[in-house]
GROMACS .gro file of C-alpha atoms in nm:
model
  484
    1MET     CA    1   1.625   1.039  -7.024
    2LYS     CA    2   1.320   0.898  -6.847
    3ILE     CA    3   1.454   0.552  -6.933
    4GLN     CA    4   1.787   0.633  -6.771
    5GLN     CA    5   1.623   0.767  -6.454
    6TYR     CA    6   1.418   0.453  -6.400
    7SER     CA    7   1.717   0.227  -6.444
    8ILE     CA    8   1.932   0.375  -6.165
    9LEU     CA    9   1.739   0.190  -5.894
   10PHE     CA   10   1.802  -0.144  -6.053
   11PHE     CA   11   2.163  -0.139  -6.165
   12THR     CA   12   2.285  -0.211  -5.813
   13ILE     CA   13   2.036  -0.485  -5.729
   14LEU     CA   14   2.043  -0.660  -6.066
   15SER     CA   15   2.417  -0.657  -6.135
   16LEU     CA   16   2.526  -0.974  -6.314
   17VAL     CA   17   2.810  -1.064  -6.544
   18ALA     CA   18   2.704  -1.244  -6.862
   19CYS     CA   19   2.921  -1.555  -6.836
   20GLN     CA   20   2.836  -1.613  -6.471
   21SER     CA   21   2.544  -1.811  -6.338
   22GLN     CA   22   2.196  -1.677  -6.297
   23PHE     CA   23   2.094  -1.397  -6.060
   24GLU     CA   24   2.182  -1.502  -5.704
   25LEU     CA   25   2.182  -1.178  -5.502
   26THR     CA   26   1.928  -1.159  -5.219
   27PRO     CA   27   1.835  -0.792  -5.176
   28TYR     CA   28   1.712  -0.662  -4.844
   29SER     CA   29   1.464  -0.409  -4.977
   30GLU     CA   30   1.128  -0.376  -5.140
   31PHE     CA   31   1.307  -0.401  -5.476
   32ALA     CA   32   1.358  -0.775  -5.447
   33PRO     CA   33   1.278  -0.952  -5.778
   34SER     CA   34   0.981  -1.124  -5.612
   35ASN     CA   35   0.833  -0.778  -5.556
   36VAL     CA   36   0.964  -0.583  -5.853
   37LEU     CA   37   0.859  -0.832  -6.116
   38THR     CA   38   0.500  -0.875  -5.998
   39ASN     CA   39   0.383  -0.519  -6.070
   40GLU     CA   40   0.387  -0.313  -6.387
   41LYS     CA   41   0.600  -0.032  -6.250
   42GLY     CA   42   0.874  -0.274  -6.151
   43LEU     CA   43   0.859  -0.462  -6.480
   44LYS     CA   44   0.889  -0.135  -6.674
   45ALA     CA   45   1.187  -0.033  -6.460
   46VAL     CA   46   1.369  -0.354  -6.552
   47LEU     CA   47   1.276  -0.299  -6.918
   48TYR     CA   48   1.408   0.057  -6.898
   49SER     CA   49   1.726  -0.079  -6.744
   50ALA     CA   50   1.771  -0.285  -7.062
   51HIS     CA   51   1.720   0.029  -7.269
   52ALA     CA   52   1.974   0.219  -7.061
   53SER     CA   53   2.238  -0.051  -7.103
   54ILE     CA   54   2.236  -0.017  -7.482
   55GLN     CA   55   2.197   0.362  -7.471
   56ASN     CA   56   2.501   0.454  -7.264
   57THR     CA   57   2.585   0.792  -7.413
   58THR     CA   58   2.893   0.853  -7.198
   59ALA     CA   59   3.060   0.544  -7.347
   60SER     CA   60   2.963   0.642  -7.702
   61ARG     CA   61   3.289   0.823  -7.762
   62ILE     CA   62   3.478   0.501  -7.688
   63LEU     CA   63   3.275   0.296  -7.934
   64ILE     CA   64   3.294   0.569  -8.199
   65ASN     CA   65   3.669   0.599  -8.164
   66ILE     CA   66   3.738   0.226  -8.167
   67SER     CA   67   3.538   0.199  -8.489
   68GLU     CA   68   3.705   0.493  -8.658
   69VAL     CA   69   4.072   0.483  -8.555
   70SER     CA   70   4.085   0.125  -8.687
   71THR     CA   71   3.996   0.256  -9.036
   72ASP     CA   72   4.114   0.536  -9.267
   73MET     CA   73   3.887   0.787  -9.094
   74ALA     CA   74   4.036   0.882  -8.758
   75TYR     CA   75   4.349   0.895  -8.548
   76ASN     CA   76   4.433   0.960  -8.183
   77THR     CA   77   4.718   1.099  -7.977
   78GLY     CA   78   4.773   1.213  -7.621
   79GLY     CA   79   4.608   1.165  -7.286
   80ALA     CA   80   4.505   0.857  -7.096
   81GLU     CA   81   4.263   0.742  -7.366
   82ASN     CA   82   4.551   0.702  -7.609
   83LEU     CA   83   4.675   0.413  -7.394
   84TYR     CA   84   4.394   0.198  -7.531
   85LEU     CA   85   4.314   0.376  -7.858
   86GLN     CA   86   4.665   0.317  -7.989
   87GLU     CA   87   4.588  -0.056  -7.969
   88PHE     CA   88   4.316   0.001  -8.228
   89VAL     CA   89   4.527   0.237  -8.439
   90ASN     CA   90   4.803  -0.027  -8.448
   91PHE     CA   91   4.588  -0.345  -8.448
   92THR     CA   92   4.752  -0.469  -8.126
   93TRP     CA   93   4.441  -0.529  -7.917
   94SER     CA   94   4.417  -0.845  -7.707
   95PRO     CA   95   4.160  -1.027  -7.491
   96SER     CA   96   4.284  -0.815  -7.199
   97THR     CA   97   4.191  -0.484  -7.363
   98GLY     CA   98   3.953  -0.348  -7.102
   99ASN     CA   99   3.709  -0.173  -7.332
  100PHE     CA  100   3.589  -0.501  -7.478
  101ARG     CA  101   3.436  -0.605  -7.148
  102ASP     CA  102   3.351  -0.273  -6.986
  103ASP     CA  103   3.202  -0.089  -7.283
  104VAL     CA  104   3.062  -0.362  -7.508
  105TRP     CA  105   3.032  -0.707  -7.351
  106ALA     CA  106   2.904  -0.618  -7.003
  107PRO     CA  107   2.641  -0.354  -7.096
  108HIS     CA  108   2.491  -0.565  -7.374
  109TYR     CA  109   2.475  -0.874  -7.157
  110ARG     CA  110   2.310  -0.662  -6.886
  111ALA     CA  111   2.047  -0.570  -7.144
  112ILE     CA  112   2.008  -0.938  -7.231
  113ARG     CA  113   1.973  -1.029  -6.863
  114ASP     CA  114   1.706  -0.763  -6.808
  115ALA     CA  115   1.520  -0.864  -7.124
  116ASN     CA  116   1.520  -1.226  -7.006
  117LEU     CA  117   1.380  -1.122  -6.668
  118VAL     CA  118   1.099  -0.929  -6.837
  119LEU     CA  119   1.012  -1.220  -7.066
  120GLU     CA  120   1.016  -1.470  -6.781
  121ASN     CA  121   0.801  -1.262  -6.545
  122VAL     CA  122   0.560  -1.068  -6.765
  123ASN     CA  123   0.285  -1.327  -6.710
  124ASN     CA  124   0.317  -1.284  -6.332
  125VAL     CA  125   0.237  -0.914  -6.333
  126GLN     CA  126  -0.093  -0.842  -6.165
  127GLY     CA  127  -0.354  -0.651  -6.364
  128LEU     CA  128  -0.142  -0.616  -6.678
  129SER     CA  129  -0.351  -0.580  -6.995
  130ASP     CA  130  -0.292  -0.811  -7.288
  131ALA     CA  131  -0.188  -0.512  -7.502
  132SER     CA  132   0.075  -0.403  -7.249
  133LYS     CA  133   0.196  -0.759  -7.208
  134LYS     CA  134   0.248  -0.793  -7.584
  135LEU     CA  135   0.426  -0.458  -7.598
  136TYR     CA  136   0.670  -0.543  -7.318
  137ILE     CA  137   0.744  -0.881  -7.473
  138ALA     CA  138   0.809  -0.719  -7.811
  139GLU     CA  139   1.039  -0.455  -7.661
  140ALA     CA  140   1.231  -0.711  -7.457
  141LYS     CA  141   1.279  -0.937  -7.759
  142THR     CA  142   1.399  -0.642  -7.967
  143LEU     CA  143   1.648  -0.526  -7.703
  144ARG     CA  144   1.779  -0.880  -7.659
  145ALA     CA  145   1.817  -0.930  -8.035
  146PHE     CA  146   1.989  -0.596  -8.081
  147SER     CA  147   2.232  -0.674  -7.800
  148TYR     CA  148   2.325  -1.003  -7.965
  149ASP     CA  149   2.347  -0.824  -8.299
  150VAL     CA  150   2.606  -0.582  -8.157
  151LEU     CA  151   2.795  -0.861  -7.980
  152ARG     CA  152   2.811  -1.060  -8.303
  153LEU     CA  153   2.959  -0.765  -8.493
  154TRP     CA  154   3.228  -0.725  -8.228
  155PHE     CA  155   3.304  -1.082  -8.119
  156GLY     CA  156   3.143  -1.323  -8.364
  157GLY     CA  157   2.965  -1.604  -8.186
  158VAL     CA  158   2.893  -1.556  -7.815
  159PRO     CA  159   2.698  -1.765  -7.563
  160LEU     CA  160   2.329  -1.734  -7.644
  161ARG     CA  161   2.164  -1.690  -7.305
  162LYS     CA  162   1.791  -1.712  -7.356
  163SER     CA  163   1.691  -1.726  -6.988
  164SER     CA  164   1.820  -1.607  -6.652
  165ALA     CA  165   1.861  -1.971  -6.549
  166ASP     CA  166   2.098  -2.053  -6.835
  167GLU     CA  167   2.399  -2.257  -6.731
  168ALA     CA  168   2.714  -2.070  -6.630
  169GLN     CA  169   2.940  -2.273  -6.860
  170LYS     CA  170   2.815  -2.228  -7.216
  171ALA     CA  171   2.994  -2.243  -7.548
  172ARG     CA  172   2.989  -1.979  -7.819
  173ALA     CA  173   2.703  -2.013  -8.066
  174THR     CA  174   2.787  -2.066  -8.429
  175ASP     CA  175   2.740  -1.781  -8.674
  176ASP     CA  176   2.432  -1.950  -8.820
  177GLU     CA  177   2.282  -1.991  -8.472
  178MET     CA  178   2.349  -1.625  -8.395
  179LYS     CA  179   2.192  -1.503  -8.720
  180GLN     CA  180   1.887  -1.729  -8.692
  181PHE     CA  181   1.814  -1.618  -8.335
  182ILE     CA  182   1.865  -1.245  -8.401
  183GLU     CA  183   1.644  -1.247  -8.711
  184SER     CA  184   1.366  -1.449  -8.546
  185GLU     CA  185   1.355  -1.217  -8.243
  186TYR     CA  186   1.337  -0.905  -8.457
  187LEU     CA  187   1.064  -1.047  -8.677
  188ALA     CA  188   0.860  -1.173  -8.381
  189SER     CA  189   0.847  -0.828  -8.225
  190ILE     CA  190   0.722  -0.611  -8.511
  191ALA     CA  191   0.349  -0.678  -8.496
  192ASP     CA  192   0.311  -0.575  -8.132
  193LEU     CA  193   0.516  -0.255  -8.142
  194PRO     CA  194   0.367   0.093  -8.194
  195ALA     CA  195   0.407   0.296  -8.510
  196PRO     CA  196   0.678   0.564  -8.502
  197GLY     CA  197   0.567   0.862  -8.293
  198LYS     CA  198   0.318   0.651  -8.096
  199GLU     CA  199   0.566   0.504  -7.846
  200GLU     CA  200   0.519   0.597  -7.483
  201ALA     CA  201   0.852   0.777  -7.435
  202TYR     CA  202   1.125   0.929  -7.648
  203SER     CA  203   1.373   0.670  -7.777
  204ARG     CA  204   1.167   0.365  -7.689
  205ILE     CA  205   1.130   0.089  -7.944
  206ASN     CA  206   0.877   0.119  -8.227
  207LYS     CA  207   0.819  -0.053  -8.561
  208GLY     CA  208   1.053   0.185  -8.742
  209VAL     CA  209   1.335   0.108  -8.501
  210VAL     CA  210   1.302  -0.268  -8.556
  211TYR     CA  211   1.286  -0.233  -8.934
  212ALA     CA  212   1.602  -0.018  -8.912
  213MET     CA  213   1.771  -0.283  -8.698
  214LEU     CA  214   1.671  -0.547  -8.951
  215THR     CA  215   1.801  -0.335  -9.237
  216LYS     CA  216   2.147  -0.312  -9.086
  217PHE     CA  217   2.146  -0.675  -8.966
  218TYR     CA  218   2.063  -0.799  -9.317
  219LEU     CA  219   2.315  -0.557  -9.472
  220ASN     CA  220   2.598  -0.669  -9.245
  221THR     CA  221   2.515  -1.036  -9.307
  222LYS     CA  222   2.495  -0.967  -9.684
  223GLN     CA  223   2.133  -1.079  -9.719
  224TRP     CA  224   2.082  -0.818  -9.988
  225GLN     CA  225   1.719  -0.871 -10.085
  226LYS     CA  226   1.608  -0.880  -9.723
  227ALA     CA  227   1.811  -0.566  -9.653
  228ALA     CA  228   1.651  -0.384  -9.946
  229ASP     CA  229   1.305  -0.495  -9.833
  230ALA     CA  230   1.359  -0.396  -9.469
  231ALA     CA  231   1.482  -0.051  -9.574
  232LYS     CA  232   1.175  -0.012  -9.793
  233SER     CA  233   0.958  -0.103  -9.492
  234VAL     CA  234   1.111   0.190  -9.302
  235MET     CA  235   1.049   0.421  -9.596
  236ASP     CA  236   0.692   0.297  -9.642
  237LEU     CA  237   0.603   0.396  -9.285
  238GLY     CA  238   0.590   0.753  -9.420
  239TYR     CA  239   0.715   0.896  -9.091
  240TYR     CA  240   1.088   0.953  -9.134
  241SER     CA  241   1.261   1.210  -9.351
  242LEU     CA  242   1.598   1.376  -9.401
  243PHE     CA  243   1.657   1.679  -9.179
  244SER     CA  244   1.700   1.983  -9.403
  245ASP     CA  245   2.035   2.111  -9.269
  246TYR     CA  246   2.313   1.863  -9.194
  247THR     CA  247   2.511   2.108  -8.981
  248LYS     CA  248   2.213   2.173  -8.752
  249MET     CA  249   2.079   1.819  -8.731
  250PHE     CA  250   2.285   1.719  -8.426
  251ARG     CA  251   2.215   2.028  -8.216
  252VAL     CA  252   2.038   1.988  -7.885
  253GLU     CA  253   1.752   2.213  -7.993
  254ASN     CA  254   1.680   1.981  -8.288
  255GLU     CA  255   1.663   1.658  -8.090
  256GLY     CA  256   1.376   1.432  -8.185
  257ASN     CA  257   1.379   1.537  -8.551
  258LYS     CA  258   1.237   1.282  -8.793
  259GLU     CA  259   1.571   1.175  -8.933
  260MET     CA  260   1.663   1.018  -8.599
  261ILE     CA  261   1.521   0.667  -8.581
  262LEU     CA  262   1.703   0.561  -8.264
  263VAL     CA  263   1.946   0.762  -8.052
  264LYS     CA  264   2.145   0.741  -7.732
  265PRO     CA  265   1.988   1.029  -7.535
  266ALA     CA  266   2.222   1.271  -7.359
  267ARG     CA  267   2.199   1.566  -7.125
  268ASN     CA  268   2.447   1.800  -6.958
  269GLU     CA  269   2.491   1.592  -6.644
  270ASN     CA  270   2.749   1.346  -6.514
  271GLY     CA  271   2.651   0.995  -6.613
  272TYR     CA  272   2.431   1.112  -6.899
  273GLY     CA  273   2.654   1.340  -7.106
  274ASN     CA  274   2.804   1.305  -7.451
  275TRP     CA  275   3.181   1.331  -7.395
  276PHE     CA  276   3.293   1.330  -7.760
  277SER     CA  277   3.360   1.701  -7.805
  278ALA     CA  278   3.578   1.718  -7.494
  279GLY     CA  279   3.826   1.491  -7.673
  280ALA     CA  280   3.781   1.644  -8.018
  281LEU     CA  281   3.868   2.000  -7.914
  282PRO     CA  282   4.224   2.099  -8.011
  283PRO     CA  283   4.456   2.245  -7.745
  284GLY     CA  284   4.349   2.585  -7.615
  285PHE     CA  285   4.041   2.598  -7.841
  286LYS     CA  286   3.820   2.905  -7.804
  287THR     CA  287   3.620   2.924  -8.129
  288SER     CA  288   3.645   2.867  -8.504
  289SER     CA  289   3.531   3.052  -8.815
  290THR     CA  290   3.386   2.718  -8.934
  291ILE     CA  291   3.145   2.703  -8.639
  292PRO     CA  292   3.146   3.056  -8.494
  293GLU     CA  293   2.832   2.983  -8.291
  294PHE     CA  294   3.032   2.754  -8.063
  295VAL     CA  295   3.247   2.932  -7.806
  296TRP     CA  296   3.443   2.741  -7.543
  297THR     CA  297   3.406   2.858  -7.183
  298THR     CA  298   3.591   2.767  -6.866
  299SER     CA  299   3.297   2.552  -6.757
  300MET     CA  300   3.379   2.310  -7.042
  301ALA     CA  301   3.642   2.033  -7.043
  302ASN     CA  302   3.912   2.005  -7.306
  303PHE     CA  303   4.075   1.662  -7.277
  304ALA     CA  304   4.447   1.594  -7.314
  305THR     CA  305   4.355   1.317  -7.557
  306GLN     CA  306   4.303   1.431  -7.915
  307TYR     CA  307   4.032   1.277  -8.137
  308ARG     CA  308   4.169   1.359  -8.481
  309LEU     CA  309   4.053   1.299  -8.839
  310ARG     CA  310   4.297   1.172  -9.099
  311THR     CA  311   4.388   1.401  -9.386
  312LYS     CA  312   4.323   1.117  -9.633
  313PHE     CA  313   3.962   1.122  -9.518
  314THR     CA  314   3.900   1.496  -9.491
  315SER     CA  315   4.065   1.565  -9.828
  316SER     CA  316   3.830   1.316  -9.997
  317PHE     CA  317   3.526   1.546  -9.953
  318ASP     CA  318   3.400   1.769 -10.231
  319PRO     CA  319   3.512   2.118 -10.114
  320GLN     CA  320   3.149   2.233 -10.136
  321ASP     CA  321   3.015   1.947  -9.923
  322ALA     CA  322   2.800   2.089  -9.643
  323ARG     CA  323   2.905   1.798  -9.422
  324LEU     CA  324   3.247   1.963  -9.394
  325GLY     CA  325   3.075   2.235  -9.193
  326LEU     CA  326   3.117   2.035  -8.873
  327ILE     CA  327   3.488   1.966  -8.929
  328ILE     CA  328   3.736   2.234  -8.825
  329ARG     CA  329   4.087   2.275  -8.970
  330ASN     CA  330   4.173   2.606  -8.805
  331TYR     CA  331   4.069   2.785  -8.489
  332THR     CA  332   4.127   3.076  -8.254
  333ASN     CA  333   4.283   2.978  -7.923
  334THR     CA  334   4.217   3.128  -7.582
  335SER     CA  335   4.507   3.373  -7.634
  336GLY     CA  336   4.351   3.502  -7.957
  337ALA     CA  337   4.610   3.337  -8.183
  338GLN     CA  338   4.502   3.181  -8.513
  339ILE     CA  339   4.600   2.812  -8.531
  340THR     CA  340   4.602   2.594  -8.843
  341LEU     CA  341   4.573   2.221  -8.781
  342GLY     CA  342   4.824   2.002  -8.961
  343THR     CA  343   4.832   1.654  -9.112
  344ASP     CA  344   4.586   1.404  -8.962
  345ASP     CA  345   4.467   1.672  -8.722
  346ALA     CA  346   4.129   1.804  -8.840
  347ARG     CA  347   3.857   1.785  -8.573
  348SER     CA  348   3.495   1.677  -8.580
  349LEU     CA  349   3.267   1.904  -8.377
  350LYS     CA  350   2.951   1.722  -8.480
  351TYR     CA  351   2.830   1.733  -8.120
  352TRP     CA  352   2.912   2.089  -8.012
  353ASP     CA  353   2.695   2.236  -7.737
  354ASN     CA  354   2.729   2.581  -7.579
  355ALA     CA  355   2.565   2.447  -7.264
  356THR     CA  356   2.835   2.184  -7.209
  357LEU     CA  357   2.924   2.136  -6.843
  358GLY     CA  358   3.262   1.974  -6.783
  359ASN     CA  359   3.278   1.669  -7.008
  360ASN     CA  360   2.903   1.660  -7.062
  361SER     CA  361   2.743   1.785  -7.380
  362GLY     CA  362   2.371   1.736  -7.430
  363ASN     CA  363   2.378   1.614  -7.791
  364ASP     CA  364   2.208   1.280  -7.852
  365VAL     CA  365   2.422   1.025  -8.037
  366PRO     CA  366   2.251   0.867  -8.341
  367VAL     CA  367   2.224   0.489  -8.358
  368PHE     CA  368   2.012   0.481  -8.675
  369ARG     CA  369   1.930   0.774  -8.904
  370TYR     CA  370   1.704   0.784  -9.208
  371ALA     CA  371   2.005   0.865  -9.429
  372ASP     CA  372   2.146   0.526  -9.327
  373ILE     CA  373   1.828   0.357  -9.447
  374LEU     CA  374   1.847   0.528  -9.787
  375LEU     CA  375   2.213   0.443  -9.838
  376SER     CA  376   2.159   0.088  -9.711
  377ARG     CA  377   1.883   0.025  -9.964
  378ALA     CA  378   2.102   0.172 -10.238
  379GLU     CA  379   2.387  -0.059 -10.138
  380ALA     CA  380   2.163  -0.367 -10.126
  381LEU     CA  381   2.008  -0.289 -10.466
  382ASN     CA  382   2.353  -0.246 -10.617
  383GLU     CA  383   2.470  -0.580 -10.476
  384LEU     CA  384   2.161  -0.748 -10.620
  385ASN     CA  385   2.156  -0.600 -10.970
  386GLY     CA  386   2.443  -0.358 -11.015
  387PRO     CA  387   2.399   0.017 -11.073
  388SER     CA  388   2.036   0.125 -11.116
  389GLN     CA  389   1.851   0.451 -11.132
  390GLU     CA  390   1.675   0.378 -10.804
  391ALA     CA  391   2.005   0.324 -10.622
  392ILE     CA  392   2.151   0.644 -10.770
  393SER     CA  393   1.838   0.840 -10.674
  394LEU     CA  394   1.859   0.721 -10.314
  395ILE     CA  395   2.222   0.831 -10.291
  396ASN     CA  396   2.132   1.162 -10.453
  397ASP     CA  397   1.868   1.226 -10.188
  398VAL     CA  398   2.149   1.231  -9.934
  399ARG     CA  399   2.387   1.426 -10.159
  400LYS     CA  400   2.132   1.699 -10.230
  401ARG     CA  401   2.111   1.772  -9.858
  402ALA     CA  402   2.493   1.793  -9.858
  403LYS     CA  403   2.477   2.046 -10.146
  404VAL     CA  404   2.706   1.848 -10.375
  405ALA     CA  405   2.651   1.755 -10.739
  406GLU     CA  406   2.410   1.470 -10.805
  407LEU     CA  407   2.546   1.144 -10.941
  408GLN     CA  408   2.456   1.012 -11.284
  409LEU     CA  409   2.386   0.649 -11.356
  410SER     CA  410   2.626   0.671 -11.649
  411ASN     CA  411   2.911   0.742 -11.403
  412PHE     CA  412   2.908   0.379 -11.287
  413LYS     CA  413   2.961   0.091 -11.526
  414THR     CA  414   2.995  -0.188 -11.272
  415LYS     CA  415   2.870  -0.300 -10.933
  416GLU     CA  416   3.224  -0.264 -10.799
  417GLU     CA  417   3.249   0.101 -10.902
  418LEU     CA  418   2.924   0.195 -10.731
  419ARG     CA  419   3.011  -0.013 -10.425
  420ALA     CA  420   3.335   0.182 -10.384
  421HIS     CA  421   3.145   0.511 -10.409
  422ILE     CA  422   2.882   0.403 -10.156
  423LEU     CA  423   3.156   0.333  -9.900
  424LYS     CA  424   3.290   0.685  -9.954
  425GLU     CA  425   2.941   0.833  -9.928
  426ARG     CA  426   2.881   0.650  -9.602
  427SER     CA  427   3.211   0.780  -9.463
  428TRP     CA  428   3.125   1.140  -9.553
  429GLU     CA  429   2.776   1.107  -9.408
  430PHE     CA  430   2.843   0.914  -9.085
  431TYR     CA  431   3.182   1.026  -8.954
  432SER     CA  432   3.190   1.046  -8.573
  433GLU     CA  433   2.895   0.807  -8.552
  434GLY     CA  434   3.094   0.483  -8.518
  435LYS     CA  435   2.990   0.302  -8.836
  436SER     CA  436   3.315   0.286  -9.032
  437ARG     CA  437   3.456  -0.042  -8.897
  438GLU     CA  438   3.146  -0.244  -8.985
  439ASP     CA  439   3.127  -0.067  -9.323
  440TYR     CA  440   3.491  -0.147  -9.404
  441ILE     CA  441   3.445  -0.511  -9.300
  442ARG     CA  442   3.128  -0.549  -9.507
  443HIS     CA  443   3.298  -0.394  -9.811
  444GLY     CA  444   3.596  -0.623  -9.769
  445VAL     CA  445   3.858  -0.350  -9.721
  446PHE     CA  446   3.916  -0.344  -9.342
  447ILE     CA  447   4.237  -0.549  -9.360
  448SER     CA  448   4.367  -0.412  -9.691
  449ALA     CA  449   4.315  -0.051  -9.578
  450ALA     CA  450   4.515  -0.122  -9.263
  451ALA     CA  451   4.794  -0.274  -9.473
  452ASP     CA  452   4.793   0.035  -9.694
  453ARG     CA  453   4.838   0.248  -9.379
  454LYS     CA  454   5.144   0.034  -9.296
  455VAL     CA  455   4.982  -0.116  -8.987
  456GLN     CA  456   5.205  -0.402  -8.874
  457ASN     CA  457   4.938  -0.651  -8.764
  458PRO     CA  458   4.645  -0.636  -9.010
  459VAL     CA  459   4.584  -1.012  -9.024
  460ASN     CA  460   4.252  -1.163  -9.124
  461ASP     CA  461   4.161  -1.284  -8.774
  462ARG     CA  462   4.135  -0.918  -8.677
  463LEU     CA  463   3.792  -0.894  -8.843
  464ILE     CA  464   3.637  -0.973  -8.505
  465PHE     CA  465   3.759  -0.889  -8.157
  466PRO     CA  466   3.854  -1.151  -7.896
  467ILE     CA  467   3.611  -1.235  -7.621
  468PRO     CA  468   3.730  -1.051  -7.306
  469GLN     CA  469   3.979  -1.245  -7.095
  470ALA     CA  470   3.771  -1.213  -6.778
  471GLU     CA  471   3.479  -1.380  -6.954
  472THR     CA  472   3.678  -1.676  -7.085
  473ASP     CA  473   3.833  -1.716  -6.739
  474ALA     CA  474   3.485  -1.737  -6.586
  475ASN     CA  475   3.336  -1.955  -6.859
  476LYS     CA  476   3.591  -2.195  -7.003
  477LEU     CA  477   3.353  -2.289  -7.284
  478CYS     CA  478   3.357  -1.925  -7.402
  479ALA     CA  479   3.720  -1.979  -7.497
  480GLN     CA  480   3.644  -2.256  -7.744
  481ASN     CA  481   3.699  -2.126  -8.095
  482GLN     CA  482   3.377  -2.260  -8.253
  483GLY     CA  483   3.516  -2.166  -8.594
  484TYR     CA  484   3.590  -1.798  -8.525
   0.00000   0.00000   0.00000
């Protein structure tokens, strides 16, 4: 919110594509880098620009859908968005698929650029206290590391640009180089960040956020002990907790609850809205007995594209699972007719908002939730030692909120059995949050699940996406395989 407002001034004067050379634009205003980066207000604006680049709520629906239609969770038909989403349904994406550059590569490299500018200029800021200097350095390092973390999950190795003066032609880093840099940046930032709840503004970086980032980084790189320890560090902060009611957790009026560790903030305005529900609404939707509080009005959009959930996924829930309360399978249309949704056509209304204007709902999109920390520690403990009472108890904490029967340790004889259940639990808990692709890859079932769905192209090199064509055209060294 505040972060997004500050950043608007600087997007136009600091525009830079990641694989191009360093900043060369000469602005004709007081916002020239020589002015901006010598005072605290300007430095914070550039830092907030980095925040805004990784917290683009409007693009969240794209990232969520790419993650989920490429797994057993979701499906898509209709509208202009289907032109690209069918590439992910069918595993036919290519380096020319526009979303790779526009929605992932470019915004995260903008964050990296801004973080580099902060790090390079923080010592030039007049009158800046040592405490503020340490804080801005820690935030910039965290945002840079997180951006590389996301880029690694999507593209494997990418050029590691550690300064704004980095050469234009730069090869992809190796996986070991990526992991070493990301981990070192996260670890270097922790000491100088505030405790949760002490940060200056909502959704800025704090110690809990970095420990959550580390938890998922270690989990996705299968460093199980480190993942378990990082999750425990989040828990030991004593700040976060599960929100009591799953179906109400994502409502606008409950924003800032202590389950949300990091979010992409949204509001009901163009450029800042959450667009997911506009694509999830079925044709002619008015209301549903599942969520009677939500009533569509003519001020709200209803896209031609259809964000749908697969029947295989929705039928896997326990019928009593409270998490089903945000998934509709029937509705009343604007003519008053009762409509039952068919195969692969249930809808997630996790982000419904009666104040929606056009495409723009005000629901924040979670990046990290406390439930993710509990399930991540359970997964790491299981990978280390097999089923244990602690791992089962952590899963049960999440299941109790969902009002489903608690698991028993005796239900799981092997690590493999509990691993398979944890993947299901994560799917039930985090649908419409864009986590399924990385979960399927980590669990080793991304390719096999696609083959089971009769996808024609589920080959092993589809575990990462290709670097965007425009980037390899600009930087020929980007195109070198480097083992990916």
